[in-house]
Amino acid sequence: MKKSISIIAILLLAATFVFNFTACGKYKGFKQDKESGIYYKFHILNKDSVKAELGDMLFLDYQLSMKTADGKDSILVPQFPIQEIVRESVYNGDVYAALGMLHVGDSATFILNADTFFYYMGGENPFETNDLYFTFKLNKLVPAAEVEEMMRQEQAAYEAKMEEFKAAEEPALNNYLAENKITVKPTASGLYYIQTKAGNGAKAENGKFVKVHYTGKLLDGTVFDSSIERGEPISFPLGQGQVIPGWEEGIAMMKEGGKATLIIPSSLAYGANGAGAVIPPYSSLVFDVELIEVTDAPSAPVVAQ
């Protein structure tokens, strides 16, 4: 299901930057809404258009800015499209009160109190100003009565797409095995373990700390991660759930100095979730691994895979 980007999440992202601002005092060109106390300025006003109501899904262009000490605009979040449902206000004069003032086609800027916002978020205002300038352009509105059905359809489309990924995994894995003439049998869990160099050192066992070099690839050969490229192996305690199950099982079959290829089905990797933008849902993965060291205690900072 496609997820909408929350305004609150965007604010939290913007709050990680430090700027030196001062409050700009009174707001020239702005009016104050008597009910919410929000200062607002409409750039485009379409009073004859549909007005946002509780539960409506809004499709907006959004920008967040502040004023610098010399009164100039400083953009924190450049304009880009978002979706947001109009909800009950958390406090008087919050962003949902602002959204409730918009009509389809409207463009407006609202000044919200930063101290109050961050207070209700459970933190402190990180900026040297108490003014957040939200600029919205309301492009489209889905009425509350239709939002549930729209979300149901999006969920159904998402689930159908997941089923496509799931159904494609086994044929893709079988094709990879055939093309690469891999005849080893999988373990009971489904892991394919192919030893490429026998190790002659200590055996990797649960509770031991292991140091591993690796290159991770999708079945099409796309490299999504490599400790070799970084020049830094990873170290972790085996059997503690700090790596994917396919690694736990595969590394435990090795001895220090050994090398192997692990072909890991998604059920032993990242499953239906995938991993970020690099590993799609239901992806079988290929790891070329080298077990560099096995120790009773970590010999380097522990890094989870």
PDB file of C-alpha atoms in Angstrom, residues 167-177 219 284:
ATOM      1  CA  ALA A 167       4.926 -15.971  -6.787  1.00  0.00           C
ATOM      2  CA  ALA A 168       7.980 -14.833  -8.767  1.00  0.00           C
ATOM      3  CA  GLU A 169      10.561 -15.838  -6.161  1.00  0.00           C
ATOM      4  CA  GLU A 170      10.637 -19.617  -6.646  1.00  0.00           C
ATOM      5  CA  PRO A 171      10.837 -19.533 -10.478  1.00  0.00           C
ATOM      6  CA  ALA A 172      13.573 -16.888 -10.295  1.00  0.00           C
ATOM      7  CA  LEU A 173      15.558 -18.950  -7.783  1.00  0.00           C
ATOM      8  CA  ASN A 174      15.171 -22.144  -9.805  1.00  0.00           C
ATOM      9  CA  ASN A 175      16.285 -20.315 -12.933  1.00  0.00           C
ATOM     10  CA  TYR A 176      19.354 -18.965 -11.112  1.00  0.00           C
ATOM     11  CA  LEU A 177      20.298 -22.439  -9.897  1.00  0.00           C
ATOM     12  CA  LEU A 219      19.827 -12.987  -8.277  1.00  0.00           C
ATOM     13  CA  SER A 284      16.328 -14.564  -2.709  1.00  0.00           C
TER      14      SER A 284
END
